[in-house]
Amino acid sequence: MLHWGPVANVLLNTKQQEAVLHTEGPLLILAGAGAGKTKTITERIVEIVKKGTDPRNILAVTFTNKAAKEMRERIVSRLEEERIIEKENPFHHTPVIKTFHSLGLMMLSEYGSRLGLQRHPTILDSSDSLSIIKQAIEQLGIDPKINDPSKIRSIISREKGDFVSQQDYKQKVATAQMDIISSVWRIYEEELKKQKAVDFDDLIVSTVHMLEDHADIRNHYQQRFMYVHVDEYQDTNAAQYAFVKLLINPLYNNVCAVGDTDQNIYSWRGANVRNILNFEKDFPGTHTVLLEENYRSTGNILALANKAIKKNTVRTDKNLFTSKGLGDKITIMPAWDEQGESEMIAEKCKALISDGVGGETIAVLYRANFQSRVLEEAFIRANVTYNLLGTKFFERKEVKDVMSYLRAAVNRACQPDLKRVFDTPKRGIGKVTVAKIFAGAPIPASAMVKIEKVYDFLDQIMEAVETEPLSHVMQMIIVDSGMEKEMLEGSGEDRERLENARELVSLTVRYDGVHAKEILTQFLEETSLQSDQDNDTKEKSGVRLMTVHASKGLEFDHVFVTGLEQDLFPHKNIGNRKRSKEEEEEERRLFYVAVTRARKNLYLTYAELRTIFGQKQINAPSEFLEDVPEDTGDYNDLYYKQGGGSVVYI
């Protein structure tokens, strides 16, 4: 039930008002998707100011600059409406609204001298950090061509986010690789100290250590920030969690955490859903408010969201509802294969736009990045403007790397392609050696052996081009070059990159039946033209194509959730490692996030046949489709595109 809230002209429901008026002591707001959490935080802060608190004594922390900016604008606008601050006065005081990193920077600027930092500490960007790590590798006499500096930097960053110090990491060293990382990390930290600098991760980690070690600084901020609000609490990692706890004055425990256990989808970044589940233990006497009224989606969409997420066990139970009515039924759209699925989606989007729907109100979501390739092709063929959030398929590094092998095999004079080939995977051929190759300068015998191996492999590619289908050639490049092995042994992001590289094999299956030699020039021309066409699709009115992860926090009138097949969504671990219970629950949370992006219409699509790494696979429909309540879904007939281009429904 809606009614006028405690502040003039603001409509709040009963639960929102309960959260706004509960200003003293710990408060946990469990806000379902589309339940108006930003509005609730805004009104709660306005209410605290109206009760006489100096705005400067109120802190709100969130994750992104965009979220902080939106919250700041809303709060300032409401304070102006209430005439608490004057719009014309540039010196008015407002609440402190920061990201975790910007808050850490503010504190280090004020008290970082205690850590040996300057008044305004130098912050190293990623390239600066990488440069120091390269120097450390050189100092240790380690081969940077085998021990990738960028990977070492990523591992150090992840460990810092988990609040692991170099000394902690050293204690758990179990492999030669970990020993190398520990040694590089030690030199890296020594260099940061020498330069009186911090990296991006240190903005949080160093601030936490400062608050832990200096009671007077901790007391200062606990007195200064009498009220602390933390948005997206389910996404906090170990370091951010420790940061929040140190900010809270234990005498008052005036902390408000806002989040949703069902939208924790970033465990691979270190986010720990247990942080929000343990909030009531961390802050005894917590008052918990469930925001379950959804203002975004229709009843049918919410029925699916509720049914799907209830199968998870690591969550706080809640049930989204809406006063919007049931709305249109959910449309389930099966297709024969991925080409048919993408064409079906593109044609449906074209029809919606012809009916007056704005392209920017349509989103096409997919679980894995490699799925974007066939979708981009379909939208280009259908002449439907699209915007891809993230890197376009043919602009991805791993895709360029594979294509470079093919082009270098055909044309040994192309230096950019040869540079990529020599560098991917790492095989101990450095930039100086590559420069000597192109300059025709003398090359040491040890390096020449490695170079000859590369040239021999390019010869093998050309021999395969003479006799094998193009998809076999692409598969050979990925496997025999060593790229597959390197990515399989890397991080989760590396394994995702391998999926993108493998999609090139699936792309070339269409040419099977014709020897690669006969089709090679056409293929290289088509892929180059595709990249050029991609650059013409940046109008803001276009349909949005993005991963489910990238869609979090966004909403659209019409949403397509694609590739709903078992082992694609929910996603199968590459390398066939069985998913853990935690990973299974995160996949279901991802589906919940995807479904709740939709305001009016939800389309669930899947292909009965999909080409993965050049092999056609028959797929079982996703287990998530079983969660569609019987009375909320409409099943379309199977969409099948015949070889000649005509379309029939079966």
XYZ file of C-alpha atoms in Angstrom:
650
model
C 0.000 0.000 0.000
C 1.298 3.438 -0.968
C 0.875 6.538 1.145
C 2.535 9.855 1.648
C 5.787 9.415 3.511
C 7.279 11.411 6.357
C 8.567 14.057 3.959
C 6.347 16.237 1.833
C 5.421 15.118 -1.671
C 7.220 11.783 -1.454
C 5.230 8.618 -1.965
C 6.541 5.679 0.049
C 5.127 2.243 0.682
C 4.795 0.927 4.229
C 8.124 -0.916 4.248
C 10.030 1.958 2.650
C 8.638 4.307 5.284
C 9.619 1.855 8.023
C 13.217 1.936 6.770
C 13.233 5.735 6.424
C 11.949 6.327 9.960
C 14.255 3.800 11.633
C 17.197 6.180 11.944
C 18.904 4.937 15.120
C 20.876 1.705 15.499
C 21.798 -0.929 12.902
C 19.410 -1.334 9.978
C 19.501 -3.962 7.244
C 17.426 -3.204 4.157
C 17.018 -6.295 1.988
C 15.796 -4.742 -1.222
C 14.584 -6.974 -4.016
C 15.188 -6.043 -7.637
C 13.271 -2.911 -8.644
C 12.070 -2.258 -5.084
C 13.195 1.381 -4.892
C 16.292 1.052 -2.728
C 17.974 4.278 -3.922
C 14.789 6.222 -3.205
C 14.657 4.670 0.275
C 18.288 5.512 1.090
C 17.749 9.055 -0.189
C 14.690 9.658 1.960
C 16.337 8.106 5.007
C 19.292 10.492 4.727
C 16.928 13.460 4.261
C 14.999 12.336 7.344
C 18.196 12.175 9.443
C 19.133 15.706 8.337
C 15.631 16.967 9.128
C 16.019 15.612 12.659
C 18.916 17.993 13.166
C 22.031 16.087 12.098
C 24.726 18.060 10.255
C 24.816 16.635 6.682
C 28.603 16.317 6.994
C 28.094 13.697 9.704
C 26.326 11.365 7.259
C 28.268 8.992 5.018
C 26.986 6.908 2.109
C 29.306 4.450 0.376
C 28.697 2.633 -2.890
C 30.715 0.821 -5.544
C 30.719 2.874 -8.720
C 31.198 6.542 -9.528
C 27.951 6.402 -11.501
C 25.972 5.141 -8.487
C 27.609 7.695 -6.187
C 26.818 10.517 -8.623
C 23.164 9.456 -8.942
C 22.759 9.184 -5.175
C 24.426 12.548 -4.596
C 22.181 14.280 -7.149
C 19.029 12.760 -5.656
C 19.949 13.669 -2.084
C 20.992 17.236 -2.926
C 17.808 17.714 -4.967
C 15.641 16.519 -2.070
C 17.508 18.691 0.459
C 16.902 21.663 -1.831
C 13.203 20.762 -2.091
C 13.009 20.669 1.687
C 14.835 24.021 1.768
C 17.453 22.560 4.068
C 20.175 23.754 1.716
C 20.058 26.634 -0.769
C 20.565 25.887 -4.431
C 22.294 29.236 -4.973
C 24.788 28.740 -2.127
C 27.947 27.022 -3.397
C 29.220 26.582 0.163
C 26.312 24.551 1.526
C 27.114 21.384 3.412
C 25.975 18.040 2.026
C 26.326 14.410 3.109
C 29.578 12.666 2.191
C 28.818 10.281 -0.689
C 31.771 8.255 -1.905
C 32.858 5.036 -3.552
C 34.976 2.775 -1.354
C 38.096 3.837 -3.244
C 37.410 7.566 -3.164
C 36.661 7.345 0.572
C 39.980 5.597 1.112
C 41.768 8.292 -0.881
C 40.116 11.017 1.206
C 41.272 9.377 4.447
C 44.802 8.739 3.193
C 45.012 12.376 2.081
C 44.076 13.449 5.597
C 46.133 10.998 7.659
C 48.357 9.068 5.269
C 51.464 10.705 6.771
C 51.119 8.124 9.569
C 51.897 5.494 6.927
C 54.772 7.491 5.475
C 52.661 8.862 2.635
C 52.522 12.428 1.386
C 49.611 14.758 2.073
C 48.239 13.920 -1.353
C 49.524 10.386 -1.966
C 50.658 9.338 -5.398
C 48.244 6.777 -6.838
C 49.766 4.361 -9.317
C 47.570 3.441 -12.246
C 47.640 -0.028 -13.773
C 50.479 0.790 -16.185
C 52.613 2.216 -13.360
C 52.022 -0.899 -11.252
C 52.847 -3.142 -14.200
C 56.099 -1.248 -14.793
C 57.239 -1.854 -11.183
C 56.306 -5.534 -11.411
C 58.370 -5.854 -14.606
C 61.320 -4.271 -12.805
C 60.890 -6.726 -9.922
C 60.866 -9.668 -12.349
C 64.026 -8.364 -13.980
C 65.685 -7.845 -10.576
C 64.942 -11.466 -9.633
C 66.336 -12.733 -12.921
C 63.003 -14.306 -13.872
C 62.021 -14.643 -17.535
C 59.106 -12.204 -18.152
C 58.261 -14.049 -21.351
C 57.345 -17.103 -19.281
C 56.060 -15.352 -16.137
C 53.572 -12.829 -17.506
C 53.824 -9.567 -15.484
C 50.181 -8.660 -16.134
C 48.988 -11.993 -14.710
C 51.161 -11.549 -11.630
C 49.689 -8.076 -11.148
C 46.133 -9.483 -11.403
C 46.862 -12.162 -8.807
C 48.335 -9.606 -6.387
C 45.283 -7.368 -6.879
C 42.855 -10.228 -6.175
C 44.774 -11.253 -3.053
C 44.727 -7.680 -1.752
C 40.973 -7.547 -2.289
C 40.716 -10.700 -0.177
C 42.666 -8.768 2.462
C 45.706 -11.026 2.101
C 49.074 -9.347 2.697
C 52.341 -10.306 1.039
C 53.422 -11.945 4.302
C 50.146 -13.901 4.480
C 50.597 -15.026 0.888
C 54.181 -16.092 1.542
C 52.950 -18.419 4.298
C 50.622 -20.285 1.912
C 53.114 -20.700 -0.955
C 52.684 -24.241 -2.278
C 54.107 -24.096 -5.827
C 57.087 -22.621 -7.668
C 54.730 -20.173 -9.390
C 53.365 -18.948 -6.048
C 56.947 -18.539 -4.787
C 57.729 -16.306 -7.776
C 54.598 -14.225 -7.159
C 55.491 -13.850 -3.478
C 59.019 -12.648 -4.319
C 57.770 -10.199 -6.955
C 55.112 -8.919 -4.544
C 57.740 -8.307 -1.820
C 59.851 -6.130 -4.148
C 56.706 -4.422 -5.448
C 55.657 -3.402 -1.923
C 59.185 -2.195 -1.126
C 59.131 0.012 -4.217
C 55.688 1.438 -3.336
C 57.008 2.333 0.111
C 60.131 3.933 -1.362
C 58.013 6.056 -3.728
C 55.512 6.885 -0.933
C 52.821 5.686 -3.326
C 49.757 3.458 -3.269
C 48.065 1.412 -5.954
C 44.328 1.231 -6.534
C 43.862 -1.699 -4.150
C 45.843 0.056 -1.420
C 43.284 2.852 -1.329
C 41.179 0.401 0.675
C 43.751 -1.981 2.160
C 46.106 0.738 3.460
C 43.178 2.705 4.858
C 41.955 -0.364 6.733
C 45.410 -0.925 8.218
C 45.585 2.748 9.193
C 42.240 2.560 10.981
C 43.218 -0.690 12.695
C 46.597 0.554 13.899
C 45.752 4.121 14.917
C 42.945 4.371 17.464
C 42.862 8.185 17.330
C 42.254 8.196 13.565
C 39.629 5.480 13.903
C 37.895 7.425 16.687
C 38.008 10.618 14.614
C 36.095 9.056 11.727
C 33.701 7.185 14.003
C 32.805 10.511 15.625
C 32.703 12.341 12.305
C 30.434 9.863 10.524
C 27.602 9.385 12.986
C 25.473 7.653 10.350
C 26.927 5.264 7.769
C 25.054 3.851 4.760
C 26.499 1.093 2.551
C 24.886 0.271 -0.782
C 25.144 -3.138 -2.533
C 26.440 -4.708 0.682
C 26.263 -8.200 -0.833
C 29.089 -7.218 -3.215
C 31.641 -6.333 -0.529
C 34.881 -8.280 -0.487
C 37.016 -9.010 2.587
C 38.844 -5.659 2.555
C 35.664 -3.597 2.035
C 33.900 -5.580 4.758
C 36.701 -4.792 7.227
C 36.595 -1.125 6.117
C 32.886 -0.800 6.914
C 33.186 -2.389 10.352
C 35.979 0.012 11.329
C 33.886 3.049 10.360
C 31.037 2.249 12.737
C 30.986 3.821 16.192
C 30.283 0.853 18.505
C 28.456 3.114 20.984
C 25.681 3.838 18.487
C 26.027 1.265 15.669
C 24.273 3.694 13.344
C 24.870 1.677 10.209
C 22.430 1.011 7.383
C 23.349 -1.732 4.902
C 21.326 -2.090 1.725
C 21.560 -5.112 -0.506
C 20.083 -8.300 -1.880
C 21.425 -11.818 -1.333
C 19.786 -12.795 -4.618
C 21.890 -10.356 -6.639
C 25.348 -11.451 -5.505
C 26.941 -12.345 -8.853
C 30.539 -11.222 -8.390
C 32.148 -13.952 -6.276
C 34.859 -14.237 -8.938
C 35.859 -10.679 -7.977
C 35.978 -11.575 -4.297
C 32.444 -10.503 -3.328
C 31.220 -12.593 -0.399
C 27.478 -13.047 0.079
C 28.187 -14.181 3.649
C 28.928 -10.561 4.581
C 25.284 -9.555 4.235
C 24.038 -12.833 5.716
C 26.184 -12.185 8.823
C 25.141 -8.543 9.237
C 22.736 -9.251 12.099
C 25.483 -11.158 13.963
C 28.024 -8.405 13.345
C 25.640 -5.729 14.606
C 23.426 -7.100 17.404
C 20.003 -5.521 17.636
C 19.724 -5.070 13.876
C 16.300 -4.075 12.588
C 15.657 -5.769 9.233
C 13.287 -4.455 6.583
C 12.327 -6.406 3.469
C 11.518 -4.308 0.408
C 9.500 -6.728 -1.678
C 7.200 -4.464 -3.687
C 8.646 -4.238 -7.170
C 8.002 -1.099 -9.261
C 9.709 -2.362 -12.411
C 8.311 -5.651 -13.667
C 4.931 -7.225 -14.314
C 3.433 -10.007 -12.214
C 4.261 -12.770 -14.687
C 7.932 -11.792 -14.791
C 8.097 -11.690 -10.990
C 6.387 -15.092 -10.726
C 9.303 -16.612 -12.661
C 11.911 -14.661 -10.677
C 10.436 -15.755 -7.345
C 10.079 -19.406 -8.318
C 13.609 -19.631 -9.728
C 15.442 -17.990 -6.845
C 13.611 -19.927 -4.109
C 15.631 -22.999 -5.098
C 18.750 -21.359 -3.666
C 19.640 -22.046 -0.048
C 22.218 -19.297 0.679
C 19.794 -16.381 0.821
C 17.263 -14.475 2.901
C 13.759 -15.453 1.870
C 11.579 -12.808 0.277
C 8.824 -12.682 -2.337
C 8.614 -9.899 -4.907
C 5.157 -8.584 -5.776
C 3.747 -5.741 -7.827
C 0.550 -3.725 -8.227
C 1.100 -3.548 -12.002
C -0.960 -6.628 -12.785
C 0.143 -9.804 -14.547
C 1.100 -8.161 -17.837
C 2.001 -10.062 -21.003
C 3.005 -13.693 -20.776
C 6.675 -14.674 -20.936
C 7.598 -15.796 -24.444
C 9.747 -18.925 -24.803
C 11.379 -19.016 -28.235
C 13.179 -22.232 -29.276
C 15.345 -22.253 -32.401
C 17.030 -25.020 -34.366
C 20.566 -23.636 -33.978
C 22.424 -20.501 -32.876
C 22.087 -18.865 -36.295
C 18.339 -19.352 -36.162
C 18.203 -18.089 -32.573
C 20.119 -14.892 -33.383
C 18.110 -14.237 -36.555
C 14.865 -14.825 -34.669
C 15.918 -12.272 -32.029
C 17.071 -9.712 -34.606
C 13.813 -10.019 -36.566
C 11.723 -9.689 -33.396
C 13.667 -6.573 -32.417
C 13.132 -5.181 -35.920
C 9.388 -5.782 -35.606
C 9.252 -4.086 -32.187
C 11.088 -1.052 -33.539
C 8.728 -0.928 -36.553
C 5.850 -0.815 -34.059
C 7.322 2.310 -32.484
C 9.437 0.796 -29.704
C 12.701 2.645 -29.091
C 15.729 0.443 -29.732
C 17.337 1.653 -26.515
C 14.466 0.088 -24.524
C 15.394 -3.400 -25.808
C 18.189 -5.521 -24.317
C 19.609 -8.836 -25.482
C 21.441 -10.602 -22.656
C 23.811 -13.553 -22.892
C 25.784 -15.594 -20.363
C 29.123 -15.842 -22.211
C 30.898 -13.223 -24.276
C 31.415 -15.524 -27.257
C 27.651 -15.496 -27.900
C 27.875 -11.888 -29.069
C 29.513 -12.871 -32.365
C 26.538 -14.609 -33.965
C 24.150 -11.976 -32.559
C 26.194 -9.136 -34.062
C 26.128 -10.864 -37.435
C 22.345 -11.273 -37.316
C 21.728 -7.646 -36.357
C 23.987 -6.424 -39.165
C 22.184 -8.657 -41.706
C 18.782 -7.497 -40.465
C 19.944 -3.868 -40.592
C 19.016 -3.323 -36.949
C 21.129 -0.766 -35.119
C 22.724 -2.189 -31.990
C 25.122 -1.126 -29.265
C 27.348 -3.774 -27.748
C 28.366 -3.075 -24.172
C 31.929 -4.317 -23.882
C 34.452 -5.237 -26.566
C 33.069 -6.329 -29.918
C 33.887 -9.897 -30.895
C 36.444 -9.223 -33.613
C 38.151 -6.576 -31.465
C 38.915 -9.001 -28.622
C 42.604 -9.715 -28.090
C 42.251 -13.485 -28.193
C 40.271 -13.333 -31.448
C 42.866 -11.028 -33.002
C 45.610 -13.395 -31.837
C 44.097 -16.414 -33.618
C 43.377 -14.396 -36.757
C 46.977 -13.143 -36.747
C 48.263 -16.718 -37.072
C 46.099 -17.223 -40.120
C 47.101 -13.917 -41.714
C 50.803 -14.354 -40.887
C 50.760 -17.818 -42.465
C 49.440 -16.246 -45.659
C 51.596 -13.110 -45.516
C 54.931 -13.283 -43.666
C 55.594 -9.604 -44.412
C 52.773 -8.353 -42.149
C 54.653 -7.138 -39.077
C 51.647 -6.502 -36.736
C 50.453 -10.100 -37.257
C 53.927 -11.541 -36.764
C 54.375 -9.536 -33.555
C 51.185 -11.102 -32.156
C 52.277 -14.574 -33.251
C 55.698 -14.239 -31.600
C 54.092 -12.975 -28.385
C 51.109 -15.363 -28.069
C 51.508 -17.604 -26.223
C 54.605 -16.538 -24.283
C 57.548 -18.467 -25.718
C 60.583 -16.375 -24.734
C 60.824 -14.164 -27.828
C 61.181 -10.598 -26.556
C 60.492 -7.252 -28.209
C 64.201 -6.621 -28.900
C 64.475 -9.928 -30.733
C 61.340 -9.174 -32.763
C 62.763 -5.757 -33.693
C 65.965 -7.468 -34.884
C 63.924 -9.871 -37.022
C 62.216 -7.001 -38.813
C 65.495 -5.061 -39.142
C 67.359 -8.072 -40.529
C 69.910 -7.813 -37.720
C 71.907 -10.781 -36.341
C 69.967 -12.905 -33.854
C 71.475 -15.176 -31.153
C 71.321 -18.881 -31.936
C 69.157 -19.663 -28.864
C 66.537 -17.143 -29.985
C 66.760 -18.356 -33.588
C 65.687 -21.855 -32.512
C 62.464 -20.406 -31.029
C 61.842 -18.254 -34.104
C 62.308 -21.184 -36.483
C 59.695 -23.142 -34.483
C 57.198 -20.324 -35.068
C 57.951 -20.233 -38.794
C 57.658 -24.029 -38.974
C 54.226 -23.793 -37.354
C 53.134 -21.128 -39.861
C 54.258 -23.540 -42.619
C 52.122 -26.262 -41.020
C 49.143 -23.899 -41.078
C 49.609 -23.285 -44.799
C 49.917 -27.034 -45.439
C 46.643 -27.573 -43.544
C 45.024 -24.791 -45.575
C 45.816 -26.815 -48.718
C 44.015 -29.942 -47.535
C 41.804 -29.337 -44.488
C 38.500 -27.508 -43.841
C 38.970 -24.042 -42.395
C 37.449 -25.007 -39.036
C 40.143 -27.690 -38.637
C 42.820 -25.106 -39.388
C 41.439 -22.739 -36.759
C 41.249 -25.552 -34.217
C 44.855 -26.462 -34.974
C 45.976 -22.855 -34.403
C 44.310 -22.639 -30.986
C 45.531 -26.035 -29.736
C 48.934 -26.565 -31.362
C 50.142 -22.995 -30.868
C 49.874 -23.481 -27.107
C 47.201 -20.781 -26.701
C 44.642 -23.258 -25.374
C 47.034 -24.665 -22.750
C 48.054 -21.182 -21.580
C 44.452 -20.012 -21.170
C 43.273 -23.227 -19.500
C 45.997 -22.849 -16.888
C 45.121 -19.191 -16.291
C 42.355 -17.404 -14.416
C 38.591 -17.553 -14.930
C 38.926 -14.587 -17.293
C 41.503 -16.517 -19.340
C 39.118 -19.459 -19.669
C 36.425 -17.065 -20.869
C 38.902 -15.772 -23.455
C 39.394 -19.357 -24.610
C 35.633 -19.623 -25.219
C 35.865 -16.555 -27.460
C 38.798 -18.036 -29.393
C 36.916 -21.311 -29.818
C 33.957 -19.406 -31.234
C 36.152 -18.687 -34.287
C 36.183 -22.436 -34.953
C 32.392 -22.506 -34.751
C 32.220 -19.514 -37.085
C 34.255 -21.282 -39.781
C 32.234 -24.525 -39.696
C 29.873 -22.872 -42.170
C 32.668 -23.114 -44.754
C 33.292 -26.837 -44.202
C 32.868 -28.861 -47.364
C 35.142 -26.432 -49.164
C 38.906 -26.628 -48.667
C 40.322 -23.772 -46.658
C 42.512 -22.646 -49.576
C 39.471 -21.905 -51.720
C 37.616 -19.998 -49.024
C 40.517 -18.355 -47.135
C 40.579 -15.000 -48.956
C 36.794 -14.632 -48.701
C 36.878 -15.433 -44.973
C 39.642 -12.927 -44.214
C 37.818 -10.231 -46.193
C 34.481 -10.942 -44.488
C 35.924 -10.766 -40.980
C 37.728 -7.503 -41.763
C 34.549 -5.965 -43.186
C 32.553 -7.138 -40.170
C 34.866 -5.211 -37.874
C 34.417 -2.101 -40.019
C 30.637 -2.429 -39.961
C 30.680 -2.836 -36.199
C 31.998 0.687 -35.874
C 28.895 2.057 -37.591
C 26.542 0.822 -34.865
C 27.207 3.281 -32.067
C 23.993 5.320 -32.210
C 22.466 5.618 -28.760
C 19.087 4.498 -30.100
C 20.297 0.968 -30.824
C 19.310 -2.306 -29.191
C 21.618 -3.113 -26.270
C 23.660 -6.315 -26.453
C 25.459 -7.259 -23.225
C 26.351 -10.003 -20.785
C 24.037 -10.635 -17.843
C 26.806 -9.439 -15.516
C 26.949 -6.095 -17.333
C 23.161 -5.662 -17.115
C 23.032 -5.542 -13.304
C 21.493 -2.264 -12.159
C 19.875 -1.577 -15.557
C 16.286 -2.036 -16.724
C 14.571 -2.259 -20.112
C 11.012 -2.578 -21.415
C 11.845 -5.632 -23.534
C 14.488 -8.181 -22.522
C 15.745 -11.255 -24.381
C 17.628 -13.806 -22.265
C 19.468 -15.965 -24.789
C 21.269 -19.306 -24.913
C 19.118 -20.926 -22.241
C 20.658 -24.347 -22.673
C 22.118 -26.655 -20.045
C 25.893 -26.041 -19.714
C 25.623 -22.617 -21.347
C 23.185 -20.968 -18.937
C 23.695 -22.338 -16.305
C 27.277 -22.191 -17.486
C 29.580 -25.192 -17.485
C 33.124 -24.798 -16.214
C 35.480 -25.021 -19.173
C 37.711 -28.039 -18.704
C 34.646 -30.004 -17.510
C 35.247 -29.303 -13.812
C 31.987 -29.927 -11.975
C 30.319 -26.814 -10.582
C 30.327 -26.494 -6.819
C 27.109 -25.886 -4.896
C 28.129 -22.222 -4.498
C 28.728 -21.861 -8.252
C 25.357 -23.469 -9.029
C 23.599 -20.981 -6.768
C 25.448 -18.059 -8.367
C 24.309 -19.203 -11.821
C 20.722 -19.146 -10.536
C 21.273 -15.658 -9.108
C 22.526 -14.597 -12.540
C 19.315 -15.885 -14.108
C 17.302 -13.991 -11.469
C 19.203 -10.796 -12.313
C 18.585 -11.330 -16.046
C 14.843 -11.898 -15.620
C 14.343 -8.883 -13.338
C 15.868 -6.466 -15.869
C 12.558 -6.620 -17.801
C 9.771 -4.090 -17.253
C 7.126 -5.252 -19.750
C 8.159 -8.187 -21.921
C 10.500 -11.086 -21.316
C 11.689 -13.432 -24.061
C 13.598 -16.629 -23.209
C 15.442 -18.165 -26.157
C 17.494 -21.284 -26.752
C 18.941 -23.383 -29.573
C 18.456 -27.133 -29.848
C 21.750 -27.407 -31.690
C 24.809 -25.208 -31.022
C 28.300 -25.328 -32.511
C 30.928 -25.317 -29.750
C 34.603 -25.424 -30.791
C 33.558 -26.536 -34.249
C 31.402 -29.431 -33.050
C 27.635 -29.401 -33.363
C 26.088 -30.369 -30.045
C 22.508 -31.278 -29.240
C 21.539 -29.327 -26.128
C 19.029 -29.933 -23.399
C 16.984 -26.825 -22.587
C 18.199 -25.020 -19.474
C 16.894 -26.189 -16.112
C 15.864 -22.556 -15.584
C 13.110 -22.942 -18.195
C 11.465 -25.467 -15.886
C 10.878 -22.591 -13.453
C 8.510 -20.746 -15.807
C 5.088 -21.135 -14.121
C 2.702 -22.968 -16.431
C 0.173 -20.144 -16.629
C 2.752 -17.381 -17.269
C 4.549 -18.649 -20.392
C 3.765 -18.943 -24.098
C 5.880 -21.348 -26.148
C 6.601 -20.356 -29.746
C 7.014 -22.990 -32.435
C 10.556 -24.073 -33.239
C 12.295 -21.533 -35.453
C 14.279 -23.240 -38.214
C 16.267 -21.611 -40.997
C 16.843 -23.764 -44.062
C 20.077 -23.614 -46.023
C 18.499 -21.577 -48.794
C 17.547 -18.836 -46.401
C 13.807 -19.455 -46.149
C 12.318 -19.776 -42.696
C 9.849 -22.365 -41.544
C 8.324 -23.101 -38.163
C 8.065 -26.689 -36.996
